[in-house]
Amino acid sequence: MHPVLESLRATVVPSNPSEFWSFVSALASLAVLWVAVRGLKSLRLTREGMLNQANREARACAIERSEEFAREIIEMNASIVNTFAALRIPVFVEDAARVKFDPDPLDELPRAAEWFGKLPAETQSECIQMLNRLEAWSMYFTQQLADSTVAFGPCGPYFCSRVVQFYACLLLMRNNDESSGKYPNLVALFKDWIAELEDEKRGLQRGHLLEQLAELQAKGSRRRTIKPPLGTQLEL
């Protein structure tokens, strides 16, 4: 039996009216406490269940978005890349480190306009459609509807490389086209994922350097040729 009920069972109801109402008040307090304790436990269990369900749904959504990325977005970008190759369009930036947002490098806008102007009108439209598609896709992760840690591995490198590919178009849309949005979700996801990629790159570089150091130390220990100090060996 619950401790509260056990204590109530052992209580003798007083005969004095004042004591009776004190007893009733104490009884009500115990009942409220008991209900509150049970309610808090129930809320905690419900919250844990909701969080677990939300986490499962976020992971499932990330898997769906990754499949969408592979099935539709990569294919959608293929025709644009083929056009770039056929027209020998040079890359706008060669290094992701040159991709800057908030603040955007406004001094790059004339060069971005020149680069974008070399594209056929149909390809320009395709680039804008791709950016719109990437913006909608990114929103799932920036708004916590999908687990970005699940999608980062399969999608992160290619996604960031597409942002680099369309950087000139992004600069123009964000700063020169008043009818266009700022692509906030695309930019936010790019910032997060490019930072993770850089961390991984630095980690791999550190690991490689440590391996080289360990190899050099191992070789050095095997090739130790330093002579002992004079006088420490007896000549017979």
Coordinates of N, CA and C in Angstrom, one line a residue:
M1 N 0.8 -1.2 0.0 CA 0.0 0.0 0.0 C 0.9 1.2 0.0
H2 N 0.4 2.3 -0.7 CA 1.2 3.5 -0.8 C 1.4 4.1 0.6
P3 N 2.6 4.7 1.0 CA 2.8 5.2 2.3 C 1.8 6.3 2.8
V4 N 1.3 7.1 1.9 CA 0.3 8.1 2.2 C -0.9 7.4 2.7
L5 N -1.4 6.4 2.0 CA -2.6 5.7 2.3 C -2.4 4.9 3.6
E6 N -1.2 4.4 3.8 CA -0.9 3.7 5.0 C -1.0 4.6 6.3
S7 N -0.5 5.8 6.1 CA -0.5 6.8 7.2 C -1.9 7.2 7.5
L8 N -2.8 7.3 6.4 CA -4.2 7.7 6.6 C -4.9 6.6 7.3
R9 N -4.6 5.4 7.0 CA -5.3 4.2 7.6 C -5.0 4.2 9.1
A10 N -3.8 4.5 9.5 CA -3.4 4.4 10.9 C -3.9 5.6 11.7
T11 N -4.5 6.6 11.0 CA -4.9 7.9 11.7 C -6.3 7.7 12.3
V12 N -6.4 8.1 13.6 CA -7.7 8.1 14.2 C -8.4 9.4 14.1
V13 N -9.7 9.4 13.6 CA -10.4 10.6 13.4 C -10.8 11.2 14.8
P14 N -10.4 12.5 15.0 CA -10.7 13.1 16.3 C -12.1 13.5 16.5
S15 N -12.6 13.6 17.7 CA -14.0 13.9 18.0 C -14.2 15.4 18.1
N16 N -13.2 16.1 18.5 CA -13.3 17.6 18.7 C -13.5 18.3 17.4
P17 N -14.5 19.2 17.2 CA -14.7 19.8 15.9 C -13.5 20.5 15.4
S18 N -12.8 21.3 16.2 CA -11.6 22.0 15.7 C -10.5 21.1 15.2
E19 N -10.4 20.0 16.1 CA -9.4 19.0 15.7 C -9.8 18.3 14.4
F20 N -11.2 18.1 14.3 CA -11.7 17.4 13.1 C -11.4 18.2 11.8
W21 N -11.6 19.5 11.9 CA -11.4 20.3 10.7 C -9.9 20.4 10.4
S22 N -9.0 20.4 11.4 CA -7.6 20.3 11.2 C -7.2 19.0 10.6
F23 N -7.9 18.0 11.0 CA -7.6 16.6 10.5 C -8.0 16.6 9.0
V24 N -9.2 17.2 8.7 CA -9.7 17.3 7.3 C -8.7 18.0 6.4
S25 N -8.2 19.2 7.0 CA -7.3 20.0 6.2 C -6.0 19.2 6.0
A26 N -5.5 18.5 7.0 CA -4.3 17.7 6.8 C -4.5 16.6 5.8
L27 N -5.7 16.0 5.9 CA -6.1 14.9 4.9 C -6.1 15.4 3.5
A28 N -6.6 16.7 3.3 CA -6.7 17.2 2.0 C -5.3 17.6 1.5
S29 N -4.4 18.0 2.4 CA -3.0 18.4 2.0 C -2.3 17.1 1.5
L30 N -2.5 16.0 2.3 CA -1.9 14.8 1.9 C -2.4 14.3 0.6
A31 N -3.7 14.4 0.4 CA -4.3 14.0 -0.9 C -3.7 14.8 -2.1
V32 N -3.6 16.1 -1.9 CA -3.1 17.0 -2.9 C -1.6 16.6 -3.2
L33 N -0.9 16.3 -2.1 CA 0.5 16.0 -2.3 C 0.7 14.7 -3.1
W34 N -0.2 13.7 -2.7 CA -0.1 12.4 -3.4 C -0.4 12.6 -4.9
V35 N -1.5 13.4 -5.2 CA -1.9 13.6 -6.6 C -0.8 14.3 -7.3
A36 N -0.2 15.3 -6.7 CA 0.9 16.1 -7.3 C 2.1 15.2 -7.6
V37 N 2.5 14.3 -6.7 CA 3.6 13.5 -6.9 C 3.4 12.5 -8.1
R38 N 2.2 11.9 -8.1 CA 1.8 11.1 -9.2 C 1.8 11.8 -10.5
G39 N 1.2 13.1 -10.5 CA 1.1 13.9 -11.7 C 2.5 14.2 -12.2
L40 N 3.5 14.6 -11.3 CA 4.8 14.9 -11.8 C 5.5 13.7 -12.4
K41 N 5.3 12.6 -11.8 CA 5.9 11.4 -12.4 C 5.3 11.1 -13.7
S42 N 4.0 11.3 -13.8 CA 3.4 11.0 -15.1 C 3.8 12.0 -16.2
L43 N 4.0 13.3 -15.8 CA 4.5 14.3 -16.7 C 5.9 14.0 -17.2
R44 N 6.7 13.6 -16.2 CA 8.1 13.3 -16.6 C 8.2 12.1 -17.6
L45 N 7.4 11.1 -17.3 CA 7.4 9.9 -18.2 C 6.8 10.3 -19.6
T46 N 5.8 11.2 -19.6 CA 5.2 11.6 -20.8 C 6.2 12.5 -21.6
R47 N 6.9 13.4 -20.9 CA 7.9 14.2 -21.6 C 9.0 13.4 -22.2
E48 N 9.5 12.4 -21.4 CA 10.6 11.5 -21.9 C 10.1 10.7 -23.1
G49 N 8.8 10.3 -23.1 CA 8.3 9.6 -24.2 C 8.2 10.5 -25.5
M50 N 7.8 11.8 -25.2 CA 7.6 12.7 -26.3 C 9.0 13.0 -26.9
L51 N 10.0 13.2 -26.1 CA 11.4 13.5 -26.6 C 11.9 12.3 -27.4
N52 N 11.7 11.1 -26.9 CA 12.1 9.9 -27.6 C 11.5 9.8 -29.0
Q53 N 10.2 10.1 -29.0 CA 9.4 10.1 -30.2 C 9.9 11.2 -31.2
A54 N 10.1 12.4 -30.6 CA 10.6 13.5 -31.4 C 12.0 13.2 -32.0
N55 N 12.8 12.5 -31.2 CA 14.2 12.2 -31.7 C 14.1 11.1 -32.8
R56 N 13.2 10.2 -32.6 CA 13.0 9.1 -33.7 C 12.5 9.8 -35.0
E57 N 11.5 10.7 -34.8 CA 10.9 11.3 -36.0 C 12.0 12.2 -36.7
A58 N 12.8 12.9 -35.9 CA 13.9 13.8 -36.5 C 14.9 12.9 -37.3
R59 N 15.2 11.8 -36.7 CA 16.2 10.9 -37.4 C 15.5 10.3 -38.7
A60 N 14.3 9.9 -38.6 CA 13.6 9.4 -39.8 C 13.4 10.5 -40.8
C61 N 13.2 11.7 -40.4 CA 13.1 12.8 -41.4 C 14.4 13.1 -42.0
A62 N 15.5 13.0 -41.3 CA 16.8 13.2 -41.8 C 17.2 12.1 -42.9
I63 N 16.7 10.9 -42.6 CA 17.0 9.8 -43.6 C 16.2 10.1 -44.9
E64 N 14.9 10.6 -44.7 CA 14.1 10.9 -45.9 C 14.7 12.0 -46.7
R65 N 15.2 13.0 -46.0 CA 15.8 14.2 -46.7 C 17.1 13.8 -47.4
S66 N 17.9 12.8 -46.8 CA 19.1 12.4 -47.4 C 18.8 11.6 -48.7
E67 N 17.7 10.8 -48.7 CA 17.3 10.1 -49.9 C 16.8 11.1 -50.9
E68 N 16.1 12.1 -50.5 CA 15.6 13.1 -51.4 C 16.8 13.8 -52.1
F69 N 17.8 14.1 -51.3 CA 19.0 14.8 -51.8 C 19.7 13.9 -52.9
A70 N 19.8 12.6 -52.6 CA 20.5 11.8 -53.6 C 19.6 11.5 -54.8
R71 N 18.3 11.4 -54.6 CA 17.5 11.1 -55.7 C 17.1 12.2 -56.6
E72 N 17.0 13.4 -56.0 CA 16.4 14.6 -56.8 C 17.4 15.7 -56.9
I73 N 18.0 16.2 -55.8 CA 18.8 17.4 -55.8 C 20.1 17.2 -56.6
I74 N 20.8 16.0 -56.4 CA 22.0 15.8 -57.1 C 21.7 15.7 -58.6
E75 N 20.6 15.0 -59.0 CA 20.3 14.8 -60.4 C 19.9 16.2 -61.0
M76 N 19.2 17.0 -60.2 CA 18.8 18.3 -60.7 C 20.1 19.2 -61.0
N77 N 21.1 19.0 -60.2 CA 22.3 19.8 -60.4 C 23.2 19.3 -61.6
A78 N 22.9 18.0 -62.0 CA 23.8 17.4 -63.0 C 23.7 18.2 -64.3
S79 N 22.5 18.7 -64.8 CA 22.4 19.4 -66.0 C 23.1 20.8 -65.9
I80 N 23.1 21.4 -64.7 CA 23.8 22.7 -64.6 C 25.3 22.5 -64.7
V81 N 25.8 21.4 -64.1 CA 27.3 21.1 -64.1 C 27.7 20.8 -65.6
N82 N 26.8 20.1 -66.3 CA 27.1 19.8 -67.7 C 27.2 21.0 -68.5
T83 N 26.3 22.0 -68.3 CA 26.3 23.3 -69.0 C 27.6 24.0 -68.7
F84 N 28.0 24.1 -67.4 CA 29.2 24.7 -67.0 C 30.4 24.1 -67.8
A85 N 30.4 22.8 -67.8 CA 31.6 22.1 -68.5 C 31.6 22.4 -70.0
A86 N 30.4 22.4 -70.6 CA 30.3 22.6 -72.1 C 30.7 24.0 -72.5
L87 N 30.3 25.0 -71.6 CA 30.6 26.4 -71.9 C 32.0 26.8 -71.3
R88 N 32.7 25.9 -70.6 CA 33.9 26.2 -70.0 C 33.8 27.3 -69.0
I89 N 32.8 27.3 -68.2 CA 32.6 28.4 -67.3 C 33.6 28.2 -66.1
P90 N 34.4 29.1 -65.8 CA 35.4 29.0 -64.7 C 34.7 29.0 -63.4
V91 N 35.3 28.4 -62.4 CA 34.7 28.5 -61.0 C 34.8 29.9 -60.5
F92 N 33.8 30.3 -59.7 CA 33.9 31.7 -59.2 C 34.9 31.8 -58.0
V93 N 34.8 30.8 -57.2 CA 35.9 30.7 -56.1 C 36.4 29.3 -56.1
E94 N 37.6 29.1 -55.8 CA 38.3 27.8 -55.8 C 38.3 27.2 -54.4
D95 N 38.2 28.0 -53.4 CA 38.4 27.6 -52.0 C 37.2 27.9 -51.2
A96 N 36.6 27.0 -50.4 CA 35.5 27.3 -49.6 C 35.8 28.3 -48.5
A97 N 37.0 28.5 -48.2 CA 37.4 29.6 -47.2 C 37.1 31.0 -47.7
R98 N 36.9 31.1 -49.1 CA 36.6 32.4 -49.6 C 35.1 32.7 -49.6
V99 N 34.3 31.7 -49.2 CA 32.8 31.9 -49.2 C 32.5 32.5 -47.9
K100 N 32.0 33.8 -47.9 CA 31.7 34.5 -46.7 C 30.3 35.0 -46.7
F101 N 29.7 35.0 -45.6 CA 28.3 35.5 -45.4 C 28.2 36.3 -44.1
D102 N 27.4 37.3 -44.1 CA 27.0 38.1 -42.9 C 28.3 38.6 -42.2
P103 N 29.0 39.5 -42.7 CA 28.7 40.3 -43.9 C 29.1 39.7 -45.2
D104 N 28.4 39.9 -46.2 CA 28.8 39.4 -47.5 C 29.9 40.4 -48.1
P105 N 30.8 39.9 -48.9 CA 31.8 40.7 -49.5 C 31.2 41.5 -50.7
L106 N 30.8 42.7 -50.4 CA 30.1 43.5 -51.5 C 31.0 43.9 -52.6
D107 N 32.3 43.9 -52.3 CA 33.3 44.2 -53.4 C 33.4 43.1 -54.4
E108 N 32.8 41.9 -54.1 CA 32.8 40.8 -55.1 C 31.6 40.8 -56.0
L109 N 30.6 41.7 -55.7 CA 29.4 41.7 -56.5 C 29.6 42.0 -58.0
P110 N 30.5 43.0 -58.4 CA 30.7 43.2 -59.8 C 31.2 41.9 -60.5
R111 N 32.1 41.3 -59.9 CA 32.7 40.0 -60.5 C 31.6 38.9 -60.5
A112 N 30.8 38.9 -59.5 CA 29.7 37.9 -59.5 C 28.7 38.1 -60.6
A113 N 28.4 39.4 -60.8 CA 27.5 39.8 -61.9 C 28.0 39.4 -63.2
E114 N 29.3 39.6 -63.4 CA 30.0 39.3 -64.7 C 30.0 37.8 -64.9
W115 N 30.3 37.0 -63.8 CA 30.3 35.5 -63.9 C 28.9 35.0 -64.3
F116 N 27.9 35.5 -63.6 CA 26.5 35.1 -63.7 C 26.0 35.5 -65.1
G117 N 26.4 36.6 -65.6 CA 25.9 37.1 -66.9 C 26.4 36.2 -68.1
K118 N 27.5 35.5 -67.9 CA 28.0 34.6 -68.9 C 27.1 33.3 -69.1
L119 N 26.2 33.1 -68.2 CA 25.4 31.9 -68.3 C 24.2 32.1 -69.2
P120 N 23.8 31.1 -69.9 CA 22.5 31.2 -70.7 C 21.3 31.5 -69.7
A121 N 20.3 32.2 -70.3 CA 19.2 32.5 -69.4 C 18.5 31.3 -68.8
E122 N 18.5 30.2 -69.5 CA 17.9 29.0 -69.0 C 18.7 28.4 -67.8
T123 N 20.0 28.5 -68.0 CA 20.9 28.0 -66.9 C 20.8 28.9 -65.7
Q124 N 20.7 30.2 -65.9 CA 20.5 31.2 -64.8 C 19.2 30.8 -64.0
S125 N 18.2 30.5 -64.7 CA 16.9 30.1 -64.1 C 17.1 28.8 -63.3
E126 N 17.8 27.9 -63.9 CA 18.1 26.6 -63.2 C 18.9 26.8 -61.9
C127 N 19.8 27.7 -61.9 CA 20.6 28.0 -60.7 C 19.8 28.6 -59.6
I128 N 18.9 29.5 -60.0 CA 18.0 30.1 -59.0 C 17.0 29.0 -58.4
Q129 N 16.5 28.1 -59.3 CA 15.7 27.0 -58.8 C 16.4 26.1 -57.9
M130 N 17.7 25.9 -58.2 CA 18.5 25.0 -57.3 C 18.6 25.6 -55.9
L131 N 18.9 26.9 -55.9 CA 19.1 27.6 -54.6 C 17.8 27.6 -53.8
N132 N 16.7 27.8 -54.5 CA 15.4 27.7 -53.8 C 15.1 26.3 -53.3
R133 N 15.5 25.3 -54.0 CA 15.3 23.9 -53.6 C 16.2 23.6 -52.4
L134 N 17.4 24.1 -52.4 CA 18.4 23.9 -51.3 C 17.9 24.7 -50.1
E135 N 17.3 25.8 -50.2 CA 16.8 26.6 -49.1 C 15.7 25.9 -48.4
A136 N 14.8 25.3 -49.2 CA 13.7 24.6 -48.6 C 14.2 23.3 -47.9
W137 N 15.1 22.7 -48.5 CA 15.7 21.4 -48.0 C 16.5 21.7 -46.7
S138 N 17.2 22.8 -46.6 CA 18.0 23.2 -45.4 C 17.1 23.5 -44.2
M139 N 15.9 24.0 -44.5 CA 15.0 24.4 -43.4 C 14.6 23.3 -42.5
Y140 N 14.6 22.0 -43.0 CA 14.3 20.9 -42.1 C 15.3 20.8 -41.0
F141 N 16.6 21.1 -41.3 CA 17.6 20.9 -40.3 C 17.8 22.2 -39.5
T142 N 17.7 23.3 -40.0 CA 17.8 24.6 -39.2 C 16.7 24.8 -38.3
Q143 N 15.5 24.2 -38.6 CA 14.3 24.3 -37.7 C 14.1 23.1 -36.9
Q144 N 15.2 22.2 -36.8 CA 15.1 21.0 -36.0 C 14.0 20.0 -36.3
L145 N 13.6 20.0 -37.5 CA 12.6 19.0 -37.9 C 13.3 17.7 -38.3
A146 N 14.5 17.8 -38.7 CA 15.3 16.7 -39.0 C 16.7 16.8 -38.3
D147 N 17.2 15.6 -38.0 CA 18.5 15.5 -37.2 C 19.7 15.8 -38.2
S148 N 20.3 16.9 -38.1 CA 21.4 17.2 -39.0 C 22.6 16.3 -38.8
T149 N 22.8 15.7 -37.6 CA 23.9 14.8 -37.5 C 23.8 13.6 -38.3
V150 N 22.6 13.2 -38.6 CA 22.3 12.0 -39.4 C 22.7 12.3 -40.8
A151 N 22.3 13.4 -41.3 CA 22.4 13.8 -42.7 C 23.8 14.3 -43.1
F152 N 24.6 14.7 -42.1 CA 25.8 15.4 -42.3 C 26.8 14.5 -43.1
G153 N 26.9 13.3 -42.7 CA 27.9 12.3 -43.3 C 27.6 12.2 -44.8
P154 N 26.4 11.7 -45.2 CA 26.2 11.5 -46.6 C 26.0 12.8 -47.4
C155 N 25.5 13.8 -46.8 CA 25.1 15.0 -47.6 C 26.0 16.2 -47.4
G156 N 26.7 16.3 -46.2 CA 27.4 17.5 -45.9 C 28.5 18.0 -46.9
P157 N 29.4 17.1 -47.3 CA 30.4 17.5 -48.3 C 29.8 18.0 -49.6
Y158 N 28.9 17.3 -50.2 CA 28.3 17.7 -51.4 C 27.5 18.9 -51.3
F159 N 26.7 19.1 -50.2 CA 25.9 20.3 -50.0 C 26.8 21.5 -50.0
C160 N 27.9 21.4 -49.2 CA 28.8 22.6 -49.1 C 29.5 22.9 -50.4
S161 N 29.8 21.9 -51.2 CA 30.4 22.1 -52.5 C 29.4 22.8 -53.4
R162 N 28.1 22.5 -53.3 CA 27.1 23.2 -54.1 C 27.0 24.6 -53.8
V163 N 27.1 24.9 -52.5 CA 27.0 26.4 -52.1 C 28.2 27.1 -52.7
V164 N 29.4 26.5 -52.6 CA 30.6 27.1 -53.3 C 30.3 27.3 -54.8
Q165 N 29.7 26.3 -55.4 CA 29.5 26.3 -56.8 C 28.6 27.5 -57.2
F166 N 27.5 27.7 -56.3 CA 26.5 28.8 -56.6 C 26.8 30.1 -55.9
Y167 N 28.0 30.3 -55.4 CA 28.3 31.4 -54.5 C 28.0 32.7 -55.2
A168 N 28.4 32.9 -56.5 CA 28.2 34.1 -57.2 C 26.7 34.4 -57.3
C169 N 25.9 33.4 -57.6 CA 24.5 33.6 -57.7 C 23.9 34.0 -56.3
L170 N 24.4 33.3 -55.3 CA 23.9 33.6 -53.9 C 24.2 35.1 -53.6
L171 N 25.4 35.5 -53.9 CA 25.7 36.9 -53.5 C 24.8 37.9 -54.3
L172 N 24.5 37.6 -55.5 CA 23.6 38.5 -56.3 C 22.2 38.5 -55.7
M173 N 21.7 37.3 -55.5 CA 20.3 37.2 -55.0 C 20.2 37.8 -53.6
R174 N 21.2 37.7 -52.8 CA 21.1 38.2 -51.4 C 21.3 39.8 -51.3
N175 N 21.9 40.3 -52.3 CA 22.3 41.7 -52.2 C 21.8 42.6 -53.3
N176 N 21.5 42.1 -54.5 CA 21.0 42.9 -55.6 C 19.6 42.7 -56.0
D177 N 19.0 41.6 -55.7 CA 17.6 41.2 -56.1 C 16.7 41.4 -55.0
E178 N 15.9 42.5 -55.0 CA 15.0 42.8 -53.9 C 13.8 41.8 -53.8
S179 N 13.5 41.1 -54.9 CA 12.5 40.2 -54.9 C 12.9 38.8 -54.4
S180 N 14.2 38.7 -54.1 CA 14.7 37.4 -53.6 C 14.9 37.5 -52.1
G181 N 14.8 36.3 -51.5 CA 15.1 36.3 -50.1 C 16.6 36.2 -49.8
K182 N 16.9 36.1 -48.6 CA 18.3 36.0 -48.2 C 18.8 34.6 -48.1
Y183 N 18.0 33.6 -48.3 CA 18.4 32.2 -48.2 C 19.0 31.9 -46.8
P184 N 18.2 32.3 -45.7 CA 18.8 32.2 -44.4 C 19.1 30.8 -43.9
N185 N 18.2 29.8 -44.3 CA 18.4 28.5 -43.9 C 19.6 27.8 -44.6
L186 N 19.7 28.0 -45.9 CA 20.8 27.5 -46.7 C 22.1 28.0 -46.1
V187 N 22.2 29.3 -45.8 CA 23.4 29.9 -45.3 C 23.7 29.4 -43.9
A188 N 22.7 29.3 -43.0 CA 22.9 28.8 -41.7 C 23.5 27.4 -41.7
L189 N 22.9 26.5 -42.5 CA 23.3 25.1 -42.6 C 24.7 25.0 -43.2
F190 N 25.0 25.8 -44.2 CA 26.3 25.9 -44.7 C 27.4 26.2 -43.7
K191 N 27.1 27.3 -42.9 CA 28.0 27.7 -41.8 C 28.3 26.5 -40.9
D192 N 27.2 25.8 -40.4 CA 27.4 24.8 -39.5 C 28.2 23.6 -40.1
W193 N 27.8 23.2 -41.3 CA 28.5 22.0 -41.9 C 29.9 22.3 -42.4
I194 N 30.1 23.5 -42.9 CA 31.5 23.8 -43.3 C 32.4 23.8 -42.1
A195 N 31.9 24.3 -41.0 CA 32.7 24.3 -39.8 C 33.1 22.8 -39.3
E196 N 32.1 22.0 -39.4 CA 32.3 20.6 -39.1 C 33.3 19.9 -40.0
L197 N 33.2 20.2 -41.3 CA 34.1 19.7 -42.3 C 35.5 20.2 -42.0
E198 N 35.7 21.4 -41.6 CA 37.0 21.9 -41.3 C 37.5 21.3 -40.0
D199 N 36.7 21.0 -39.0 CA 37.1 20.3 -37.8 C 37.6 18.9 -38.2
E200 N 36.8 18.2 -39.0 CA 37.3 16.9 -39.5 C 38.6 16.9 -40.2
K201 N 38.7 17.9 -41.1 CA 40.0 18.1 -41.8 C 41.2 18.3 -40.9
R202 N 41.0 19.2 -39.9 CA 42.1 19.4 -39.0 C 42.3 18.2 -38.1
G203 N 41.3 17.4 -37.8 CA 41.5 16.2 -37.0 C 42.3 15.2 -37.8
L204 N 41.9 15.0 -39.1 CA 42.7 14.1 -40.0 C 44.1 14.5 -40.1
Q205 N 44.4 15.9 -40.3 CA 45.7 16.3 -40.4 C 46.5 16.1 -39.1
R206 N 45.9 16.3 -38.0 CA 46.6 16.1 -36.7 C 46.9 14.6 -36.5
G207 N 45.9 13.7 -36.9 CA 46.1 12.3 -36.9 C 47.3 11.9 -37.8
H208 N 47.3 12.4 -39.0 CA 48.4 12.1 -39.9 C 49.8 12.5 -39.4
L209 N 49.8 13.7 -38.8 CA 51.0 14.2 -38.2 C 51.5 13.4 -37.0
L210 N 50.5 12.9 -36.2 CA 50.9 12.1 -35.1 C 51.4 10.7 -35.6
E211 N 50.8 10.2 -36.7 CA 51.3 9.0 -37.2 C 52.7 9.1 -37.8
Q212 N 53.0 10.3 -38.4 CA 54.3 10.5 -38.9 C 55.4 10.6 -37.8
L213 N 54.9 11.3 -36.7 CA 55.8 11.5 -35.6 C 56.1 10.2 -34.9
A214 N 55.1 9.3 -34.8 CA 55.3 8.0 -34.2 C 56.2 7.2 -35.0
E215 N 56.1 7.3 -36.4 CA 56.9 6.5 -37.3 C 58.4 7.0 -37.2
L216 N 58.6 8.3 -37.1 CA 59.9 8.9 -37.0 C 60.6 8.4 -35.7
Q217 N 59.8 8.5 -34.6 CA 60.3 8.1 -33.3 C 60.7 6.6 -33.3
A218 N 59.9 5.8 -34.0 CA 60.2 4.4 -34.0 C 61.4 4.1 -34.8
K219 N 61.6 4.8 -36.0 CA 62.8 4.7 -36.8 C 64.0 5.2 -36.0
G220 N 63.8 6.3 -35.3 CA 64.9 6.8 -34.5 C 65.4 5.9 -33.4
S221 N 64.5 5.2 -32.8 CA 64.9 4.3 -31.7 C 65.6 3.1 -32.2
R222 N 65.3 2.7 -33.5 CA 66.0 1.5 -34.1 C 67.3 1.9 -34.6
R223 N 67.5 3.2 -35.0 CA 68.8 3.6 -35.6 C 69.6 4.4 -34.7
R224 N 69.5 4.3 -33.4 CA 70.2 5.1 -32.5 C 71.7 4.7 -32.6
T225 N 72.5 5.7 -33.0 CA 74.0 5.5 -33.2 C 74.8 6.4 -32.3
I226 N 74.3 7.0 -31.3 CA 75.1 7.9 -30.5 C 76.0 7.1 -29.6
K227 N 77.3 7.5 -29.7 CA 78.3 6.7 -28.9 C 78.2 7.1 -27.4
P228 N 78.5 6.1 -26.6 CA 78.5 6.4 -25.1 C 79.6 7.4 -24.8
P229 N 79.4 8.2 -23.7 CA 80.5 9.1 -23.3 C 81.8 8.5 -23.1
L230 N 82.9 9.2 -23.3 CA 84.2 8.7 -23.1 C 84.5 8.3 -21.7
G231 N 85.1 7.2 -21.5 CA 85.5 6.7 -20.2 C 84.4 5.9 -19.5
T232 N 83.3 5.7 -20.2 CA 82.2 4.8 -19.6 C 82.4 3.4 -20.0
Q233 N 83.3 3.0 -20.9 CA 83.6 1.7 -21.3 C 85.0 1.3 -21.0
L234 N 85.3 0.1 -20.5 CA 86.7 -0.3 -20.2 C 87.2 -1.0 -21.5
E235 N 88.4 -0.6 -21.8 CA 89.1 -1.3 -23.0 C 90.0 -2.4 -22.4
L236 N 89.8 -3.6 -22.9 CA 90.5 -4.7 -22.4 C 91.7 -5.0 -23.3

